[in-house]
Coordinates of C-alpha atoms (C1' of nucleotides) in Angstrom, one line a residue:
Chain C
M130 CA 78.0 106.1 108.9
L131 CA 78.6 109.0 106.8
D132 CA 76.4 109.7 103.6
I133 CA 78.4 108.9 100.4
K134 CA 76.8 111.5 98.6
V135 CA 77.9 114.0 101.3
I136 CA 81.3 112.5 100.8
R137 CA 81.1 112.7 97.0
E138 CA 80.2 116.3 96.7
N139 CA 82.3 117.9 99.6
P140 CA 85.5 115.3 99.7
D141 CA 87.6 118.2 100.9
K142 CA 85.3 119.4 103.7
V143 CA 84.8 115.8 105.2
N144 CA 88.7 115.2 104.9
E145 CA 89.4 118.1 106.7
L146 CA 87.0 117.3 109.4
L147 CA 88.2 113.8 109.9
K148 CA 92.0 115.1 110.1
R149 CA 90.8 117.2 113.1
R150 CA 90.0 113.6 114.8
N151 CA 93.2 112.1 113.3
A152 CA 95.7 112.8 110.5
E153 CA 95.7 109.6 109.2
L154 CA 92.1 109.4 108.6
S155 CA 90.9 109.8 104.7
I156 CA 88.0 109.3 102.4
N157 CA 89.9 109.0 99.5
E158 CA 89.8 105.1 98.9
V159 CA 86.1 105.0 99.7
L160 CA 85.7 107.8 96.6
E161 CA 87.9 105.5 94.3
I162 CA 85.6 102.4 95.2
D163 CA 82.2 104.7 94.9
K164 CA 83.3 105.5 91.3
Q165 CA 83.9 102.3 90.4
R166 CA 80.8 100.8 92.0
R167 CA 78.7 103.6 90.1
E168 CA 80.5 102.3 86.7
V169 CA 79.9 98.7 87.0
Q170 CA 76.3 99.4 88.2
G171 CA 75.3 101.6 84.9
K172 CA 76.7 98.8 82.8
A173 CA 74.7 96.1 84.9
D174 CA 71.3 98.4 84.8
N175 CA 71.7 98.7 81.0
L176 CA 72.1 94.8 80.2
R177 CA 69.3 94.3 82.6
A178 CA 66.9 96.7 80.8
D179 CA 68.0 94.9 77.5
R180 CA 67.3 91.4 79.2
K181 CA 63.6 92.6 80.3
N182 CA 62.5 93.9 77.1
I183 CA 63.7 91.1 75.2
S184 CA 61.9 88.8 77.6
Q185 CA 58.8 90.4 77.2
Q186 CA 59.2 90.2 73.5
V187 CA 59.7 86.4 74.0
G188 CA 56.6 86.1 75.7
V189 CA 54.8 88.2 73.1
L190 CA 56.0 86.0 70.2
K191 CA 55.4 82.7 71.9
K192 CA 51.6 83.6 72.1
E193 CA 51.8 84.2 68.4
G194 CA 53.2 80.8 68.0
K195 CA 56.5 81.7 66.6
D196 CA 60.2 80.0 67.2
T197 CA 62.0 81.9 69.9
T198 CA 64.7 79.4 70.5
E199 CA 67.7 81.7 69.1
I200 CA 66.3 84.6 71.0
Q201 CA 66.2 82.6 74.2
E202 CA 69.7 81.4 73.3
N203 CA 71.1 85.0 73.3
V204 CA 69.1 86.1 76.5
R205 CA 70.7 83.4 78.2
K206 CA 74.1 84.2 77.4
L207 CA 73.3 88.0 78.1
G208 CA 72.3 86.6 81.5
E209 CA 75.7 85.3 82.3
E210 CA 77.2 88.7 81.8
I211 CA 74.9 90.0 83.7
K212 CA 75.7 87.6 86.5
G213 CA 79.4 88.4 86.2
L214 CA 78.5 92.1 86.7
E215 CA 76.4 91.6 89.5
E216 CA 79.0 89.9 91.1
K217 CA 81.6 92.5 90.9
E218 CA 78.5 94.8 91.9
L219 CA 78.1 93.1 95.1
E220 CA 81.8 93.3 95.7
F221 CA 82.1 96.7 95.2
N222 CA 78.9 97.5 97.5
E223 CA 80.2 95.1 100.2
K224 CA 83.8 97.0 99.8
Q225 CA 82.1 100.3 100.1
K226 CA 80.3 99.4 102.7
T227 CA 83.0 98.3 105.2
L228 CA 85.1 101.1 104.2
L229 CA 81.9 103.6 105.7
L230 CA 81.5 101.4 108.5
N231 CA 85.1 101.9 109.4
I232 CA 85.1 105.9 109.2
P233 CA 84.1 107.7 112.2
N234 CA 81.6 110.5 112.5
T235 CA 82.9 114.0 111.3
P236 CA 83.0 116.2 114.2
D237 CA 80.8 119.1 114.7
E238 CA 82.0 122.5 113.7
T239 CA 81.5 123.5 117.6
T240 CA 83.7 120.6 119.0
P241 CA 87.1 122.1 120.1
V242 CA 90.1 121.1 118.0
G243 CA 92.8 118.9 119.5
H244 CA 94.6 116.1 119.2
D245 CA 94.0 114.2 122.9
E246 CA 92.4 114.6 126.1
S247 CA 94.6 117.6 127.1
A248 CA 93.0 119.8 124.4
N249 CA 89.5 119.1 126.5
T250 CA 87.8 122.4 127.7
V251 CA 86.4 122.8 131.1
I252 CA 82.9 124.1 130.8
K253 CA 81.7 124.7 134.3
T254 CA 82.6 123.4 137.7
V255 CA 79.9 123.1 140.2
G256 CA 80.0 122.3 144.1
E257 CA 82.8 122.6 146.4
V258 CA 85.3 120.2 146.8
P259 CA 85.1 119.0 150.5
Q260 CA 87.7 119.9 152.7
K261 CA 88.3 117.1 155.3
S262 CA 90.2 117.6 158.2
F263 CA 90.5 113.8 158.7
E264 CA 92.0 111.0 156.7
V265 CA 90.5 110.6 153.4
K266 CA 89.7 107.1 152.3
A267 CA 89.5 105.0 149.3
H268 CA 85.7 104.0 148.6
W269 CA 87.1 100.1 148.4
D270 CA 88.5 100.5 152.0
I271 CA 85.2 102.1 153.1
G272 CA 83.0 99.6 151.3
T273 CA 85.1 96.5 152.6
E274 CA 85.0 98.3 156.3
L275 CA 81.5 98.6 156.4
D276 CA 80.8 95.4 154.7
L277 CA 79.0 96.8 151.8
L278 CA 81.3 95.6 149.0
D279 CA 83.4 91.8 148.8
F280 CA 85.7 92.6 146.0
E281 CA 88.0 89.0 147.0
R282 CA 84.8 86.8 146.5
G283 CA 84.0 88.4 143.7
V284 CA 87.1 87.7 142.2
K285 CA 86.7 84.0 143.4
I286 CA 83.2 83.4 141.5
S287 CA 84.0 85.4 138.4
E288 CA 87.3 86.8 137.8
S289 CA 89.2 90.1 138.5
R290 CA 86.8 93.3 138.0
F291 CA 83.6 91.7 139.1
T292 CA 82.3 92.5 142.8
I293 CA 79.7 91.6 145.1
Y294 CA 77.4 94.2 146.8
K295 CA 75.8 92.9 149.6
G296 CA 73.9 94.0 152.4
K297 CA 73.4 97.9 152.8
G298 CA 75.7 98.1 149.7
A299 CA 73.5 96.3 147.4
R300 CA 70.7 98.2 148.8
L301 CA 72.1 101.4 148.3
E302 CA 73.1 100.7 144.7
R303 CA 69.4 99.6 144.3
A304 CA 68.3 103.0 145.8
I305 CA 70.7 104.9 143.1
I306 CA 69.1 102.9 140.3
N307 CA 65.7 103.7 141.6
F308 CA 66.2 107.3 142.2
F309 CA 67.9 107.9 138.8
L310 CA 64.8 106.5 137.0
D311 CA 62.2 108.2 139.0
V312 CA 63.4 111.4 138.7
H313 CA 64.2 111.0 134.8
T314 CA 60.9 109.4 134.1
T315 CA 58.8 111.8 136.4
D316 CA 60.4 114.9 136.2
H317 CA 62.2 114.9 132.6
G318 CA 59.7 113.3 130.8
Y319 CA 61.6 109.9 129.6
T320 CA 59.7 106.9 129.2
E321 CA 61.3 103.8 131.2
I322 CA 62.8 101.3 128.8
L323 CA 63.7 97.7 130.0
P324 CA 65.4 96.2 127.1
P325 CA 67.3 92.7 126.3
Y326 CA 70.8 92.4 127.8
L327 CA 72.1 90.6 125.0
V328 CA 71.6 92.0 121.4
N329 CA 72.4 90.7 117.9
S330 CA 75.2 91.9 115.4
A331 CA 73.1 94.4 113.4
S332 CA 72.3 96.5 117.0
M333 CA 75.9 96.6 117.4
R334 CA 76.6 98.0 113.9
G335 CA 73.6 100.1 114.2
T336 CA 74.9 102.1 117.2
G337 CA 78.6 101.9 116.0
Q338 CA 80.6 99.1 118.0
L339 CA 81.1 96.9 115.2
P340 CA 83.0 96.3 113.7
K341 CA 85.6 98.1 114.7
F342 CA 85.4 97.6 118.6
A343 CA 84.4 93.6 118.6
Q344 CA 87.2 92.9 120.9
D345 CA 85.9 95.1 123.5
M346 CA 82.5 93.0 123.9
Y347 CA 81.6 89.9 125.3
K348 CA 80.0 87.6 122.5
C349 CA 78.2 84.3 123.0
E350 CA 79.8 81.4 121.2
E351 CA 76.7 79.6 119.9
E352 CA 74.5 82.7 118.8
D353 CA 74.9 85.9 117.2
L354 CA 74.5 87.7 120.3
Y355 CA 76.4 90.2 122.6
L356 CA 76.3 91.3 126.1
I357 CA 75.5 94.9 125.8
P358 CA 78.4 97.2 126.8
T359 CA 75.7 100.0 127.4
A360 CA 71.7 100.4 127.0
E361 CA 72.4 102.6 124.0
V362 CA 72.5 99.9 122.1
P363 CA 69.5 98.2 122.5
V364 CA 67.7 101.7 123.2
T365 CA 68.6 103.6 120.2
N366 CA 68.0 99.9 118.0
I367 CA 64.3 100.0 118.9
Y368 CA 63.6 101.9 116.3
A369 CA 66.0 100.4 113.8
N370 CA 64.5 100.3 110.0
E371 CA 61.5 102.3 110.8
I372 CA 60.1 105.2 109.7
L373 CA 58.5 107.4 112.4
N374 CA 56.0 110.3 112.3
E375 CA 57.4 113.8 112.9
E376 CA 55.0 114.4 115.7
D377 CA 56.3 111.1 117.5
L378 CA 59.5 112.9 117.9
P379 CA 61.0 113.5 120.1
K380 CA 61.2 110.3 121.7
Y381 CA 62.9 110.5 125.3
M382 CA 64.0 106.8 126.6
A383 CA 65.5 106.1 130.0
A384 CA 66.7 102.5 130.9
Y385 CA 68.6 100.9 133.8
T386 CA 70.8 98.0 132.7
P387 CA 74.0 96.2 133.8
C388 CA 76.8 97.0 131.2
F389 CA 79.3 94.4 130.3
R390 CA 82.9 95.2 128.9
R391 CA 85.9 93.2 128.3
E392 CA 88.1 96.3 129.2
A393 CA 90.8 94.6 126.9
G394 CA 93.6 97.3 126.7
S395 CA 93.3 98.5 130.1
A396 CA 94.9 96.1 132.0
G397 CA 96.6 97.5 134.8
K398 CA 94.4 100.5 134.7
D399 CA 92.1 101.4 137.6
T400 CA 92.5 97.8 139.2
R401 CA 91.0 98.7 142.6
G402 CA 87.6 99.3 143.5
L403 CA 84.7 100.3 141.3
I404 CA 85.8 102.6 138.8
R405 CA 86.5 99.9 135.9
Q406 CA 84.8 96.7 136.4
H407 CA 83.8 94.2 133.8
Q408 CA 80.0 94.6 134.8
F409 CA 78.4 97.6 136.3
N410 CA 75.0 99.2 136.4
K411 CA 73.9 102.4 134.6
V412 CA 71.1 104.4 133.8
E413 CA 71.0 105.4 130.1
L414 CA 69.2 108.3 128.5
V415 CA 68.7 108.4 125.0
K416 CA 66.7 110.8 122.8
L417 CA 65.7 110.5 119.0
C418 CA 65.3 113.8 117.5
T419 CA 65.1 115.9 114.4
P420 CA 68.2 117.5 113.1
E421 CA 66.6 120.8 113.9
D422 CA 66.4 120.1 117.4
S423 CA 69.5 117.9 118.2
P424 CA 71.8 120.8 119.4
E425 CA 69.2 122.0 122.1
E426 CA 68.0 118.2 122.9
H427 CA 71.9 117.4 123.5
E428 CA 72.3 120.5 126.0
K429 CA 68.9 119.6 127.7
L430 CA 69.8 115.9 128.1
T431 CA 73.2 116.8 129.4
R432 CA 71.3 119.3 132.1
N433 CA 69.3 116.4 132.9
A434 CA 72.4 114.3 133.7
E435 CA 73.6 117.1 135.7
R436 CA 70.5 117.5 137.9
M437 CA 71.2 114.0 139.4
L438 CA 75.0 115.3 140.7
E439 CA 73.3 118.7 142.1
L440 CA 70.1 116.7 143.8
L441 CA 72.8 114.4 145.0
E442 CA 74.9 117.4 146.2
L443 CA 78.3 115.9 144.5
P444 CA 80.9 118.1 143.2
Y445 CA 81.3 117.9 139.3
R446 CA 82.4 119.5 136.4
R447 CA 81.6 119.3 132.8
I448 CA 84.0 119.2 130.2
E449 CA 83.7 119.7 126.6
L450 CA 85.6 116.5 124.6
C451 CA 88.0 117.8 121.9
T452 CA 88.0 116.4 118.5
G453 CA 90.8 114.1 119.6
D454 CA 88.9 112.6 122.4
I455 CA 85.3 112.0 121.1
G456 CA 83.9 108.6 120.5
F457 CA 83.9 107.0 117.4
S458 CA 80.0 107.5 116.2
A459 CA 80.0 111.0 118.3
Q460 CA 80.3 114.3 116.5
K461 CA 80.0 116.7 120.1
C462 CA 80.5 115.2 123.4
Y463 CA 80.4 116.4 126.9
D464 CA 81.6 114.8 129.9
L465 CA 80.3 114.9 133.4
E466 CA 83.0 113.9 136.3
V467 CA 82.4 113.8 139.5
W468 CA 84.8 114.8 142.4
L469 CA 86.8 111.5 144.1
P470 CA 88.7 112.9 147.0
S471 CA 90.7 109.6 147.4
S472 CA 92.4 110.3 144.2
E473 CA 91.7 114.1 144.2
C474 CA 90.6 114.3 140.9
Y475 CA 87.5 114.6 138.7
R476 CA 86.4 111.0 137.5
E477 CA 83.8 110.6 134.3
I478 CA 80.5 109.6 135.5
S479 CA 78.7 110.5 132.6
S480 CA 79.1 111.0 128.6
C481 CA 76.6 113.0 126.8
S482 CA 77.1 112.5 123.2
N483 CA 75.1 113.8 120.1
F484 CA 75.7 111.5 117.0
G485 CA 74.0 113.4 114.4
D486 CA 72.5 111.1 112.0
Y487 CA 75.5 108.9 111.8
Q488 CA 73.9 106.5 113.9
A489 CA 70.6 106.5 112.1
R490 CA 72.3 106.0 108.7
R491 CA 73.7 102.6 110.0
A492 CA 70.7 101.4 112.1
G493 CA 68.0 102.7 109.5
I494 CA 66.0 105.1 111.8
R495 CA 64.3 107.5 109.6
Y496 CA 61.2 110.0 110.4
R497 CA 58.8 111.8 107.5
S498 CA 59.5 115.1 107.7
K499 CA 56.5 117.3 107.6
L500 CA 58.6 120.1 105.4
S501 CA 59.8 117.8 102.6
G502 CA 57.7 114.8 103.1
K503 CA 60.4 112.4 102.6
P504 CA 61.9 110.1 104.9
E505 CA 64.8 111.5 106.6
F506 CA 67.7 110.1 108.9
L507 CA 66.7 111.6 112.2
H508 CA 69.6 112.3 115.0
T509 CA 70.5 110.4 118.0
I510 CA 71.5 111.4 121.6
N511 CA 72.6 109.6 124.6
G512 CA 74.2 110.2 128.0
S513 CA 74.5 108.5 131.4
G514 CA 72.5 109.6 133.7
L515 CA 74.4 108.4 135.7
A516 CA 76.9 105.7 136.2
V517 CA 75.4 103.8 139.5
G518 CA 78.9 102.2 140.5
R519 CA 80.5 105.5 140.2
T520 CA 78.1 107.3 141.8
F521 CA 78.1 104.6 144.9
A522 CA 82.1 105.4 144.9
A523 CA 81.6 109.1 144.9
I524 CA 79.0 108.9 147.6
L525 CA 81.3 106.4 149.8
E526 CA 84.2 109.0 149.4
N527 CA 82.6 112.4 149.5
F528 CA 80.0 111.4 152.3
R529 CA 82.3 109.6 154.6
Q530 CA 82.5 111.3 158.6
E531 CA 85.2 111.2 160.7
D532 CA 84.1 108.6 162.8
G533 CA 83.8 106.1 159.5
S534 CA 80.1 106.2 159.0
V535 CA 78.7 107.5 155.6
L536 CA 75.8 109.9 155.4
I537 CA 73.3 108.9 152.6
P538 CA 72.4 112.0 150.5
K539 CA 68.9 113.4 151.5
V540 CA 67.5 112.6 147.9
L541 CA 68.3 108.9 148.3
Q542 CA 67.1 108.5 152.2
K543 CA 63.7 107.4 151.3
Y544 CA 64.9 105.0 148.6
F545 CA 67.7 103.4 151.0
G546 CA 65.7 103.7 154.1
A547 CA 68.0 105.1 156.5
E548 CA 70.0 108.3 156.8
V549 CA 73.5 106.8 157.5
I550 CA 75.5 103.8 156.9
K551 CA 77.4 102.6 160.1
K552 CA 79.7 100.0 160.8
Chain I
rG83 C1' 61.9 70.7 120.5
rG84 C1' 57.8 68.4 117.1
rA85 C1' 53.3 69.3 113.2
rG86 C1' 50.7 72.8 110.6
rG87 C1' 49.9 78.1 108.3
rA88 C1' 51.9 83.1 107.0
rG89 C1' 55.2 87.1 106.1
rU90 C1' 53.7 92.2 99.7
rG91 C1' 54.3 99.7 100.4
rC92 C1' 53.1 104.3 106.4
rC93 C1' 48.7 100.7 107.5
rU94 C1' 44.8 96.8 105.7
rG95 C1' 44.8 93.8 101.7
rA96 C1' 44.7 91.5 96.4
rG97 C1' 48.1 89.3 93.0
rC98 C1' 50.3 82.7 92.7
rG99 C1' 55.1 82.3 85.7
rG100 C1' 54.8 86.8 80.5
rU101 C1' 52.1 95.1 79.3
rU102 C1' 52.7 94.5 86.8
rU103 C1' 54.4 100.4 85.6
rA104 C1' 52.3 95.9 92.4
rA105 C1' 45.2 96.1 92.0
rA106 C1' 41.8 98.7 95.7
rG107 C1' 40.5 100.5 100.3
rG108 C1' 42.5 103.5 104.7
rA109 C1' 45.8 107.1 106.7
rA110 C1' 48.8 111.5 105.3
rC111 C1' 49.3 115.8 101.7
rG112 C1' 46.9 119.6 98.2
rG113 C1' 42.4 121.7 96.4
rU114 C1' 37.0 122.5 95.2
rC115 C1' 32.9 123.6 98.2
rU116 C1' 31.5 125.9 103.6
rU117 C1' 31.3 131.8 108.1
rG118 C1' 34.8 127.5 110.0
rA119 C1' 34.8 122.4 110.3
rA120 C1' 33.1 117.5 109.0
rA121 C1' 31.3 115.0 104.8
rA122 C1' 31.5 114.8 99.5
rC123 C1' 34.0 115.3 95.3
rC124 C1' 38.9 116.1 92.4
rG125 C1' 44.3 115.5 92.4
rU126 C1' 49.3 113.8 94.8
rC127 C1' 51.1 110.1 97.2
rG128 C1' 56.3 103.4 98.2
rU129 C1' 61.7 102.9 99.5
rG130 C1' 66.7 102.7 97.8
rU131 C1' 70.3 103.4 93.8
rG132 C1' 72.5 105.7 89.6
rG133 C1' 72.1 109.5 84.9
rG134 C1' 70.5 114.6 84.3
rC135 C1' 71.1 121.6 85.8
rA136 C1' 66.3 120.7 85.6
rA137 C1' 61.7 118.5 83.6
rC138 C1' 62.7 113.9 83.3
rU139 C1' 64.7 108.9 83.5
rG140 C1' 67.4 103.6 84.0
rC141 C1' 67.8 99.7 87.7
rA142 C1' 66.8 97.2 92.2
rC143 C1' 63.4 96.0 96.0
rC144 C1' 57.0 91.9 97.7
rG145 C1' 60.6 88.4 105.4
rU146 C1' 66.6 86.7 104.6
rG147 C1' 69.8 84.2 101.2
rA148 C1' 70.7 81.0 97.3
rG149 C1' 68.4 78.4 93.1
rU150 C1' 65.2 77.4 88.4
rU151 C1' 63.6 79.8 83.6
rC152 C1' 64.5 83.5 78.0
rG153 C1' 61.4 85.7 82.0
rA154 C1' 60.1 85.0 89.6
rA155 C1' 56.1 88.8 94.2
rU156 C1' 54.1 84.1 92.0
rC157 C1' 57.9 77.6 91.1
rU158 C1' 62.5 75.0 94.1
rC159 C1' 65.8 74.9 98.7
rA160 C1' 67.9 76.5 103.1
rC161 C1' 67.2 80.3 107.0
rC162 C1' 64.8 84.0 109.9
rU163 C1' 60.2 86.1 112.4
rC164 C1' 55.3 85.5 113.5
rC165 C1' 50.3 82.8 114.6
rU166 C1' 47.6 78.0 116.1
rC167 C1' 48.2 73.1 118.4
rC168 C1' 51.3 69.7 120.9
rG169 C1' 55.9 68.8 124.6
rC170 C1' 59.2 70.9 127.6
rC171 C1' 59.9 74.7 131.5
rA172 C1' 60.7 79.7 135.7

RNA sequence: GGAGGAGUGCCUGAGCGGUUUAAAGGAACGGUCUUGAAAACCGUCGUGUGGGCAACUGCACCGUGAGUUCGAAUCUCACCUCCUCCGCCA
């Protein structure tokens, strides 16, 4: 959520930044509502002050044994007037809140300006793209041949975009999860979190999934609960509506969770394989930090994610998303993309975003600033470290040998318990 | 699921219809003292939202939402959460 005070004081600046995302966006409507809202509030405040003073007088007069029926009747009428204004006040408040909740974050000044993904910039490319002398296969074929994945029966017991991992496949998935968690908690200083996989609507609003993206999520019919689309939601909201001490920052948290996404609107896209599933595993990195530290913490978090690809010896590149392509709540975002030989392209395997105070304001996550002594909204940062299913796919494709076996990356061998997967 | 009890500021905790402007203590911050620190003493100290260049000031907020009343932290109702006991259960 953007700060209404910032919008009020720098409307042109905010409008200009939002237009970098999308020319349609404007804060003019919310400014109009804000003006009306403040007007009503002023009137209501004055009347409430009157009522308070007169009611206090009633108390005094009654003690003196005087008759107050006429005054009481007048105050009762005043109360009715106040009630009318308060209804208006509430209406404007909610209208303003709704508008604000639907306005995306303003992009960071350093985010490259562009209309769509074609304007994203490649920051760096790491690792050699393997040149194979033999036939390259897609991970769904490799996984099926080696009896690691069962796509058909996954569909049978659920529906399309659900897959069963079995035997060595299930073991490899688990090995990747454990490897990621171990490195982040041991080498990178993150605290491991195992959060709930169902969260309420307030949490979804806090990180920005609601109200705009309700159709992307699975919702429980009977309760106010949603399946998490990413661990970002429960983990970021852990400190919702709290005031932390500045000494407790930064907070580094790492969480493995399954993620559930309806993928509404991606019908026909990546229908084969593990790339786009309704349920997938991910290890997510989340940081809470002061505004001063957030650019540096964002870079460090992205480096933490990149290190996973480097340790796994997977070729990748880092791109910076342009203003037209960054997520709704983000102000700056890097994507890490891993090389997938079968499709001869880089595919997203991690998305590392700095949200500034946008999520913190929505979720009410503050810290007491040493400098001002006042509670201030902190900054939130998160990124995948990494998407497990896509890592699985990348390993199968990049490490497949001519005889059809798949080598296990060195760092995973002790987790997996073998050096190679053969038929 | 059933029966009781409880939710007050950063924390503990008083207040249970009317100068409450939410007591008191702790923590925190500033100061005095000290070679330095501790202790002691003095002072500052809730959040949100308006008005004002500012000093300052209005209003709201006592789990959430409705209601009663001239007036609600205080009374009523519903809901949420936590605690105790019972039942069920991996």
